Short mmCIF file of C-alpha atoms in Angstrom, two decimals:
data_model
loop_
_atom_site.label_atom_id
_atom_site.label_comp_id
_atom_site.label_asym_id
_atom_site.label_seq_id
_atom_site.Cartn_x
_atom_site.Cartn_y
_atom_site.Cartn_z
CA MET A 25 184.95 157.02 70.82
CA ALA A 26 183.42 157.38 73.92
CA SER A 27 180.74 159.23 72.06
CA LYS A 28 180.21 156.13 70.15
CA LYS A 29 179.62 153.82 72.69
CA MET A 30 177.76 156.95 74.07
CA ILE A 31 175.01 157.43 71.16
CA ALA A 32 175.04 153.09 71.36
CA THR A 33 174.54 152.73 74.58
CA ALA A 34 171.54 155.45 74.00
CA ILE A 35 170.09 153.49 70.99
CA ALA A 36 169.80 150.98 72.70
CA ILE A 37 168.28 152.15 75.72
CA ILE A 38 165.47 153.37 73.45
CA ILE A 39 165.40 149.86 71.44
CA ILE A 40 164.45 148.81 74.77
CA VAL A 41 162.10 151.52 75.84
CA ALA A 42 160.56 151.43 72.59
CA ILE A 43 159.86 147.62 73.10
CA ILE A 44 158.75 148.12 76.64
CA ALA A 45 156.01 150.92 75.88
CA ILE A 46 155.27 148.62 72.94
CA ALA A 47 154.54 145.88 75.73
CA ALA A 48 152.99 147.77 77.87
CA GLN A 49 150.31 149.07 75.37
CA GLN A 50 149.29 145.83 74.21
CA PHE A 51 149.16 144.56 77.75
CA LEU A 52 147.08 147.47 78.33
CA THR A 53 144.84 147.32 75.45
CA GLN A 54 144.58 143.10 75.93
CA LYS A 55 140.95 142.60 76.62
CA PRO A 56 141.24 140.43 79.67
CA LYS A 57 139.39 136.78 79.23
CA PRO A 58 136.08 137.19 79.96
CA GLN A 59 135.03 135.06 84.02
CA GLU A 60 132.80 131.79 83.25
CA VAL A 61 129.41 132.44 84.37
CA GLU A 62 127.53 129.21 85.00
CA ILE A 63 123.99 128.65 83.53
CA LYS A 64 122.10 126.66 86.00
CA ILE A 65 119.22 124.54 84.43
CA GLY A 66 116.77 122.37 86.54
CA LEU A 67 116.08 118.58 84.72
CA LEU A 68 112.56 117.15 86.06
CA VAL A 69 111.69 114.31 84.97
CA ASP A 70 110.77 111.10 85.73
CA LEU A 71 112.67 108.07 85.73
CA SER A 72 110.96 105.76 88.16
CA GLY A 73 107.10 106.46 87.78
CA PRO A 74 104.94 106.22 85.17
CA LEU A 75 105.79 108.08 82.90
CA THR A 76 109.65 106.52 82.31
CA THR A 77 110.31 105.38 79.00
CA TYR A 78 109.51 109.41 77.86
CA GLY A 79 111.43 110.48 81.57
CA GLU A 80 114.63 108.56 80.44
CA ASP A 81 114.49 109.91 76.88
CA ILE A 82 114.35 113.86 77.90
CA ARG A 83 116.70 113.05 80.72
CA ASP A 84 119.35 112.00 77.61
CA ALA A 85 118.44 114.58 74.60
CA CYS A 86 119.32 117.08 77.73
CA LEU A 87 122.72 114.99 79.16
CA ILE A 88 123.39 115.96 74.75
CA GLY A 89 122.13 119.08 75.26
CA VAL A 90 124.41 120.76 77.61
CA GLU A 91 127.19 119.51 75.41
CA ASP A 92 125.54 121.09 72.05
CA ILE A 93 124.86 124.77 73.98
CA ASN A 94 128.31 124.83 76.01
CA ALA A 95 130.54 123.72 72.69
CA TYR A 96 128.31 126.77 71.13
CA PHE A 97 129.33 129.35 73.29
CA ALA A 98 132.37 128.67 73.76
CA GLU A 99 133.06 129.10 69.17
CA LYS A 100 131.27 131.99 70.18
CA GLY A 101 134.05 132.71 72.42
CA GLN A 102 130.62 133.39 75.18
CA PRO A 103 131.79 132.78 78.76
CA TYR A 104 128.84 130.87 79.79
CA ARG A 105 128.24 126.89 80.30
CA VAL A 106 125.24 125.55 81.66
CA LYS A 107 125.55 123.29 84.43
CA LEU A 108 122.35 120.58 84.81
CA PHE A 109 120.52 119.61 88.09
CA VAL A 110 118.27 116.29 87.15
CA GLU A 111 115.72 115.40 89.26
CA ASP A 112 113.43 112.12 89.92
CA THR A 113 109.97 113.41 90.59
CA LYS A 114 108.01 110.44 89.78
CA VAL A 115 105.64 112.40 88.58
CA ASP A 116 104.22 112.88 91.74
CA PRO A 117 103.20 116.14 92.07
CA LYS A 118 104.30 116.30 95.67
CA VAL A 119 107.62 115.00 95.29
CA ALA A 120 107.17 117.66 91.99
CA LEU A 121 107.63 120.40 95.02
CA ASP A 122 110.22 119.05 96.68
CA LYS A 123 112.45 119.16 94.52
CA VAL A 124 111.95 122.49 92.68
CA GLN A 125 112.07 123.50 96.48
CA ALA A 126 115.83 121.53 96.99
CA LEU A 127 116.64 123.54 93.28
CA HIS A 128 116.54 126.14 94.05
CA GLY A 129 117.57 126.50 97.40
CA LYS A 130 120.87 125.26 95.12
CA GLY A 131 120.28 129.06 93.59
CA VAL A 132 118.37 127.22 90.19
CA THR A 133 115.94 129.29 89.30
CA LEU A 134 115.72 127.57 85.70
CA ILE A 135 114.04 124.40 85.38
CA VAL A 136 112.79 122.53 81.95
CA GLY A 137 110.41 120.40 83.11
CA PRO A 138 108.29 118.75 85.01
CA MET A 139 106.05 116.47 82.71
CA GLY A 140 102.52 116.59 83.88
CA SER A 141 100.43 119.05 84.45
CA GLY A 142 99.04 117.35 88.19
CA GLU A 143 103.37 118.61 88.54
CA VAL A 144 102.99 121.83 87.03
CA LYS A 145 99.31 122.84 88.74
CA GLN A 146 101.19 122.26 91.60
CA ILE A 147 104.37 123.96 91.97
CA ALA A 148 102.74 126.90 89.59
CA GLU A 149 102.18 129.27 91.95
CA TYR A 150 106.19 128.66 94.47
CA VAL A 151 107.29 129.04 90.97
CA THR A 152 105.54 132.29 89.82
CA ALA A 153 106.44 133.77 93.53
CA ASN A 154 109.90 133.06 93.08
CA LYS A 155 110.23 133.94 89.42
CA ILE A 156 111.13 130.35 88.82
CA VAL A 157 111.34 130.85 85.22
CA ILE A 158 110.47 126.79 83.98
CA ILE A 159 109.05 125.31 80.39
CA SER A 160 107.81 122.20 80.13
CA PRO A 161 108.14 119.74 77.03
CA SER A 162 105.06 117.71 78.17
CA SER A 163 102.44 119.65 80.13
CA THR A 164 98.90 120.29 77.79
CA ALA A 165 96.50 120.56 80.42
CA ALA A 166 94.26 123.78 79.83
CA PRO A 167 95.73 126.37 81.48
CA GLN A 168 92.15 126.50 83.46
CA LEU A 169 92.28 122.88 85.08
CA LEU A 170 96.40 124.73 85.80
CA GLY A 171 94.68 127.74 88.16
CA VAL A 172 95.10 129.97 85.55
CA THR A 173 93.09 132.39 84.88
CA LYS A 174 94.96 135.07 82.32
CA PRO A 175 98.21 135.42 80.45
CA GLU A 176 100.12 137.80 83.09
CA GLU A 177 99.36 134.45 86.07
CA LYS A 178 101.84 132.11 83.90
CA LYS A 179 104.61 135.25 82.61
CA PHE A 180 107.32 132.10 83.94
CA ILE A 181 105.50 128.64 82.85
CA PHE A 182 106.33 128.33 79.28
CA ARG A 183 105.31 124.91 77.41
CA PHE A 184 105.89 124.01 74.01
CA VAL A 185 103.91 121.53 73.48
CA PRO A 186 100.62 121.74 72.85
CA THR A 187 97.56 121.96 75.06
CA ASP A 188 95.00 118.70 74.47
CA ALA A 189 92.41 121.33 73.27
CA PHE A 190 94.60 119.82 69.73
CA GLN A 191 95.52 116.31 70.65
CA THR A 192 91.72 115.12 71.56
CA GLU A 193 90.58 116.51 68.41
CA ALA A 194 93.04 114.40 66.27
CA ILE A 195 91.79 111.02 68.45
CA ALA A 196 87.87 111.68 67.91
CA GLY A 197 88.68 112.17 64.77
CA GLU A 198 91.32 109.20 64.33
CA ALA A 199 88.05 107.45 66.95
CA ALA A 200 85.49 108.30 63.46
CA GLU A 201 87.35 106.72 60.93
CA LEU A 202 88.48 103.63 62.61
CA GLY A 203 84.90 102.84 62.54
CA ILE A 204 84.02 103.87 66.55
CA LYS A 205 80.79 103.77 67.57
CA GLY A 206 80.74 103.72 71.35
CA VAL A 207 83.56 104.86 74.27
CA VAL A 208 84.58 103.83 77.99
CA ILE A 209 86.83 106.56 78.90
CA THR A 210 89.41 106.47 81.91
CA TYR A 211 91.36 108.74 82.66
CA VAL A 212 94.40 108.52 85.12
CA GLY A 213 92.84 111.67 87.90
CA ASN A 214 94.71 114.59 87.68
CA ALA A 215 94.67 118.00 85.66
CA TRP A 216 95.93 116.41 82.34
CA GLY A 217 93.97 113.54 82.38
CA LYS A 218 90.88 115.23 83.46
CA GLY A 219 91.65 117.95 80.87
CA LEU A 220 91.61 115.27 77.83
CA ALA A 221 88.81 113.57 79.12
CA ASP A 222 86.93 117.13 79.78
CA PHE A 223 87.72 117.94 76.68
CA GLY A 224 87.98 114.25 75.14
CA LYS A 225 83.61 114.00 75.93
CA PRO A 226 82.06 116.57 73.44
CA LYS A 227 84.35 115.66 70.76
CA PHE A 228 83.68 112.11 70.42
CA GLU A 229 79.58 113.28 70.85
CA ALA A 230 80.16 115.81 68.26
CA LYS A 231 81.15 113.46 66.26
CA GLY A 232 78.36 110.88 66.74
CA ILE A 233 80.18 108.75 69.31
CA GLU A 234 78.50 107.53 72.85
CA VAL A 235 80.77 107.57 75.80
CA LYS A 236 79.26 105.10 78.04
CA ASP A 237 81.48 106.44 80.86
CA VAL A 238 83.58 108.77 81.46
CA ILE A 239 86.16 106.77 84.43
CA GLU A 240 88.75 108.18 86.89
CA TYR A 241 91.49 106.50 88.94
CA PRO A 242 93.60 107.79 91.60
CA ASP A 243 96.56 109.21 90.84
CA PRO A 244 99.03 108.30 91.85
CA PRO A 245 97.89 105.11 90.22
CA PRO A 246 96.68 101.84 92.06
CA ALA A 247 98.85 98.70 92.74
CA ASP A 248 94.56 96.80 91.94
CA PHE A 249 93.25 98.43 89.03
CA THR A 250 89.94 95.08 89.09
CA PRO A 251 87.65 97.64 90.36
CA TYR A 252 88.27 100.26 87.84
CA ILE A 253 88.14 96.56 84.81
CA ALA A 254 84.80 95.71 86.64
CA VAL A 255 83.11 98.90 85.82
CA ILE A 256 84.71 99.08 82.23
CA GLU A 257 84.05 95.95 81.18
CA LYS A 258 80.25 95.87 82.51
CA ASP A 259 80.11 98.92 80.26
CA VAL A 260 81.50 97.74 77.53
CA ASN A 261 79.19 94.30 77.66
CA GLU A 262 76.30 96.98 77.78
CA LEU A 263 77.31 98.65 74.17
CA LEU A 264 77.61 95.53 73.16
CA GLN A 265 74.12 94.88 73.24
CA LYS A 266 74.07 97.42 70.68
CA TYR A 267 77.59 97.57 69.07
CA ASP A 268 79.54 95.41 67.10
CA LYS A 269 83.26 94.12 68.98
CA THR A 270 84.85 96.59 65.58
CA GLN A 271 82.96 99.53 66.41
CA ILE A 272 83.95 99.99 70.09
CA ALA A 273 86.94 101.14 71.86
CA VAL A 274 88.12 101.84 75.51
CA VAL A 275 89.64 104.75 75.83
CA ALA A 276 92.53 105.81 78.44
CA PHE A 277 93.73 109.49 78.68
CA SER A 278 96.57 107.30 81.11
CA TYR A 279 99.59 107.32 81.66
CA GLU A 280 102.27 104.00 81.37
CA GLU A 281 100.14 102.40 84.32
CA VAL A 282 97.56 101.61 81.55
CA TYR A 283 99.46 98.50 80.87
CA THR A 284 99.49 97.28 84.31
CA MET A 285 95.39 97.94 83.80
CA LEU A 286 95.50 95.29 80.87
CA SER A 287 98.12 92.37 82.18
CA GLN A 288 95.01 92.88 85.15
CA VAL A 289 92.86 92.43 82.79
CA ASN A 290 91.03 88.74 82.61
CA VAL A 291 92.35 86.20 79.60
CA ASN A 292 88.34 86.00 78.75
CA SER A 293 87.18 89.69 78.72
CA PRO A 294 85.44 91.07 76.34
CA LEU A 295 88.27 94.20 77.50
CA LEU A 296 90.55 92.21 75.09
CA GLU A 297 88.35 91.84 72.25
CA VAL A 298 87.73 94.98 71.38
CA LYS A 299 89.80 98.09 70.12
CA TRP A 300 91.67 100.50 73.21
CA LEU A 301 92.82 104.52 72.39
CA GLY A 302 95.11 105.82 74.23
CA CYS A 303 97.61 109.18 73.96
CA ASP A 304 100.56 110.86 74.14
CA GLY A 305 101.02 109.19 77.64
CA THR A 306 100.45 105.42 76.23
CA ALA A 307 102.44 105.66 73.17
CA LYS A 308 105.88 104.15 71.81
CA SER A 309 105.88 102.92 75.32
CA ARG A 310 108.69 100.18 75.85
CA LYS A 311 106.28 98.50 78.46
CA ILE A 312 104.87 96.99 75.50
CA VAL A 313 107.31 94.25 76.09
CA ASP A 314 106.01 92.60 79.60
CA ILE A 315 102.50 92.32 77.89
CA PRO A 316 102.87 91.54 74.25
CA GLU A 317 100.45 89.80 73.20
CA ARG A 318 97.59 91.60 75.64
CA VAL A 319 98.80 94.63 73.53
CA ASN A 320 98.76 92.85 70.15
CA LYS A 321 95.60 92.33 70.50
CA VAL A 322 93.46 96.24 71.46
CA GLY A 323 96.16 97.69 69.17
CA MET A 324 95.86 100.74 72.02
CA TYR A 325 95.92 102.92 68.71
CA SER A 326 97.77 106.52 70.84
CA THR A 327 98.56 110.05 69.57
CA LEU A 328 101.18 111.56 70.01
CA PHE A 329 102.38 115.72 69.61
CA ASP A 330 104.58 115.69 66.23
CA SER A 331 107.08 117.76 64.74
CA LYS A 332 110.20 117.88 63.51
CA GLY A 333 113.32 120.92 63.00
CA PRO A 334 116.38 121.02 60.33
CA SER A 335 118.02 120.18 62.90
CA PHE A 336 116.43 117.03 64.47
CA ASP A 337 118.65 114.50 61.76
CA LYS A 338 121.76 115.29 63.34
CA LEU A 339 120.21 115.15 66.90
CA ASP A 340 118.35 111.85 66.32
CA LYS A 341 121.42 110.27 64.30
CA ILE A 342 123.85 111.32 67.82
CA TYR A 343 121.20 109.95 70.28
CA LYS A 344 120.92 106.60 67.76
CA GLN A 345 124.78 106.35 68.28
CA ARG A 346 125.01 106.71 71.84
CA TYR A 347 121.18 105.25 73.60
CA GLY A 348 120.79 102.83 70.77
CA ARG A 349 117.51 103.95 69.80
CA ASP A 350 115.09 106.09 68.53
CA ILE A 351 114.27 109.28 70.21
CA TYR A 352 111.11 110.59 71.66
CA GLN A 353 109.09 114.08 70.99
CA TYR A 354 109.06 114.83 74.11
CA ALA A 355 113.13 114.63 74.40
CA LEU A 356 113.14 117.08 71.04
CA ASP A 357 111.21 119.62 72.97
CA ALA A 358 113.47 119.80 76.24
CA TYR A 359 116.44 119.75 73.76
CA ASP A 360 114.26 123.17 72.28
CA ALA A 361 113.44 123.91 76.26
CA GLN A 362 117.46 124.29 77.49
CA TRP A 363 118.27 126.17 73.78
CA VAL A 364 116.03 128.85 74.64
CA ILE A 365 116.90 128.93 78.40
CA ALA A 366 120.68 129.52 77.62
CA LEU A 367 120.11 132.39 75.16
CA SER A 368 117.77 133.62 76.31
CA PHE A 369 119.33 133.76 79.61
CA SER A 370 122.93 134.96 78.19
CA GLU A 371 120.33 137.76 75.87
CA VAL A 372 119.31 139.51 79.20
CA TYR A 373 123.30 139.05 81.10
CA ASN A 374 124.51 140.72 77.79
CA LYS A 375 121.87 142.77 78.08
CA LEU A 376 121.81 143.96 81.93
CA GLY A 377 124.91 142.22 83.19
CA LYS A 378 123.33 140.04 85.23
CA TYR A 379 120.53 138.12 85.82
CA ASP A 380 117.55 139.15 85.57
CA PRO A 381 114.15 136.81 85.73
CA GLU A 382 111.50 139.48 85.06
CA GLU A 383 113.45 140.19 82.09
CA MET A 384 114.32 136.51 81.23
CA ALA A 385 110.03 135.93 80.95
CA LYS A 386 109.58 138.83 78.90
CA ILE A 387 112.34 137.67 76.75
CA ILE A 388 112.18 134.42 75.91
CA PRO A 389 109.02 134.55 73.27
CA ILE A 390 111.56 136.71 71.70
CA VAL A 391 114.03 134.53 71.75
CA THR A 392 111.92 131.26 71.11
CA GLU A 393 111.02 132.94 67.44
CA LYS A 394 114.18 134.46 66.66
CA TYR A 395 116.17 130.46 67.63
CA SER A 396 113.21 129.02 65.56
CA LYS A 397 114.35 131.29 62.17
CA GLY A 398 117.58 130.49 63.06
CA GLU A 399 118.57 133.63 63.77
CA TYR A 400 121.87 132.51 66.07
CA GLY A 401 123.64 129.77 64.04
CA VAL A 402 121.14 127.02 65.75
CA THR A 403 118.03 125.75 64.61
CA PRO A 404 115.13 124.13 66.52
CA VAL A 405 114.79 120.18 66.32
CA SER A 406 111.56 120.32 67.45
CA GLY A 407 110.23 122.38 64.75
CA TYR A 408 108.74 125.68 63.70
CA ILE A 409 107.15 127.18 67.53
CA LYS A 410 104.92 129.47 67.78
CA LEU A 411 103.81 130.55 71.70
CA ASP A 412 100.33 131.77 72.48
CA GLU A 413 99.35 134.10 74.97
CA TYR A 414 99.24 131.50 77.48
CA ASN A 415 103.50 130.92 76.88
CA ASP A 416 102.11 127.28 75.10
CA ARG A 417 102.86 126.28 72.10
CA ALA A 418 100.35 126.30 69.33
CA SER A 419 99.51 124.27 66.92
CA GLY A 420 100.97 120.66 65.49
CA ASP A 421 100.55 117.56 63.96
CA TYR A 422 99.74 114.39 65.80
CA ALA A 423 101.27 111.43 65.41
CA ILE A 424 98.99 108.39 65.53
CA TRP A 425 100.72 104.73 66.38
CA ALA A 426 100.03 101.30 66.80
CA VAL A 427 101.27 97.93 68.36
CA GLU A 428 101.59 95.36 65.38
CA LYS A 429 103.58 92.21 66.34
CA SER A 430 105.00 93.49 69.44
CA GLU A 431 106.56 97.32 67.97
CA TRP A 432 104.75 100.98 67.35
CA VAL A 433 103.56 101.11 63.90
CA LEU A 434 103.57 104.31 62.53
CA LYS A 435 99.26 104.77 61.37
CA GLY A 436 99.27 108.07 60.25
CA ILE A 437 98.64 111.64 60.76
CA TRP A 438 96.25 113.98 61.79
CA ARG A 439 96.96 117.34 60.43
CA TYR A 440 95.95 120.64 62.47
CA GLU A 441 95.70 122.73 59.53
CA GLU A 442 93.33 120.55 57.35
CA ASN A 443 92.23 118.35 60.17
CA LYS A 444 92.34 115.04 59.07
CA ILE A 445 94.25 111.85 58.74
CA GLU A 446 96.55 111.13 56.62
CA TRP A 447 96.81 106.97 56.86
CA MET A 448 99.70 105.25 56.03
#
């Protein structure tokens, strides 16, 4: 009897030991939950200056982007989580530098933005010296106007939009096809505005269009535009001695301050009898509601980089449901920039076990291409992104928008490959 008890006890002990051994083995082989790795991304946008319409759209798209990216990493079982730091620069280069330095103080070394080329130029030295990676969704000035002479000097500065060499080709073609014979150019006095004016003038002339004058106004823009309006009006009056009013245009390489300028034009001025041609800084602005009659008269034909990718419809639907308006092109570029930054960070961290800015700068062009091809299981909202040797977007089409009956209407598309306009 005792022996049976001993046997039973021994069996019980063996079973208990086996259970403990199995549990211990499972415990030892179980992978610990990876510690969360925070990806700090700064967002430099204009929320109270001359590009507020577009800055708000970029911010709102990026807020959706944070949700989408974090959901992606969670679904993949990866430990990364994006945290967004939004800063208002007013498109003021000095403010932009202050904001970059403040973000750097918080440990932020990855930035979407800033929006303006003048801002990018202002912060270029600081971000390069401190190896801060930035992707601007809307800076379009040629690299030389940013103070860059060779690609190596721009290795931490990326731009997901084509330069003004493309846009001015579209604007000159638009003017020619509208029957314009003479123009007066006015521009905001920063790297972006100067770049458009410098690229634009010879392209107008190559189309046989007379450039009567090129007039710069300050950046930040003045509250009173009347001195500049007087010069533009004088030039237009002189052009009216040679051409019909339907053959004359004012070309504004401006931000949304152009609508302030228009509001200060005398109601009987010839400036309200000719066409106005804008650019990406004026297109689809919500400021037209302030001066509908004047904008209806001049049309404000404005070019805007136009590129949509496979994931556009999904984001557009969410954006409209949440904000009740259409999404702006540069918001698409910013959304994609966030994805590329986050995916590049994860690639670097997975490879090295830490973040390294030099490796980040090297891998972004590679990740951008893989992202464009859908190799991560997600696709761009702004179309295929190909970067040139200066880390700028290499090509693109431009939509032509104009105001009719106080609404922005798509009038045509300038096709880069054919260098011609498809009118609607």
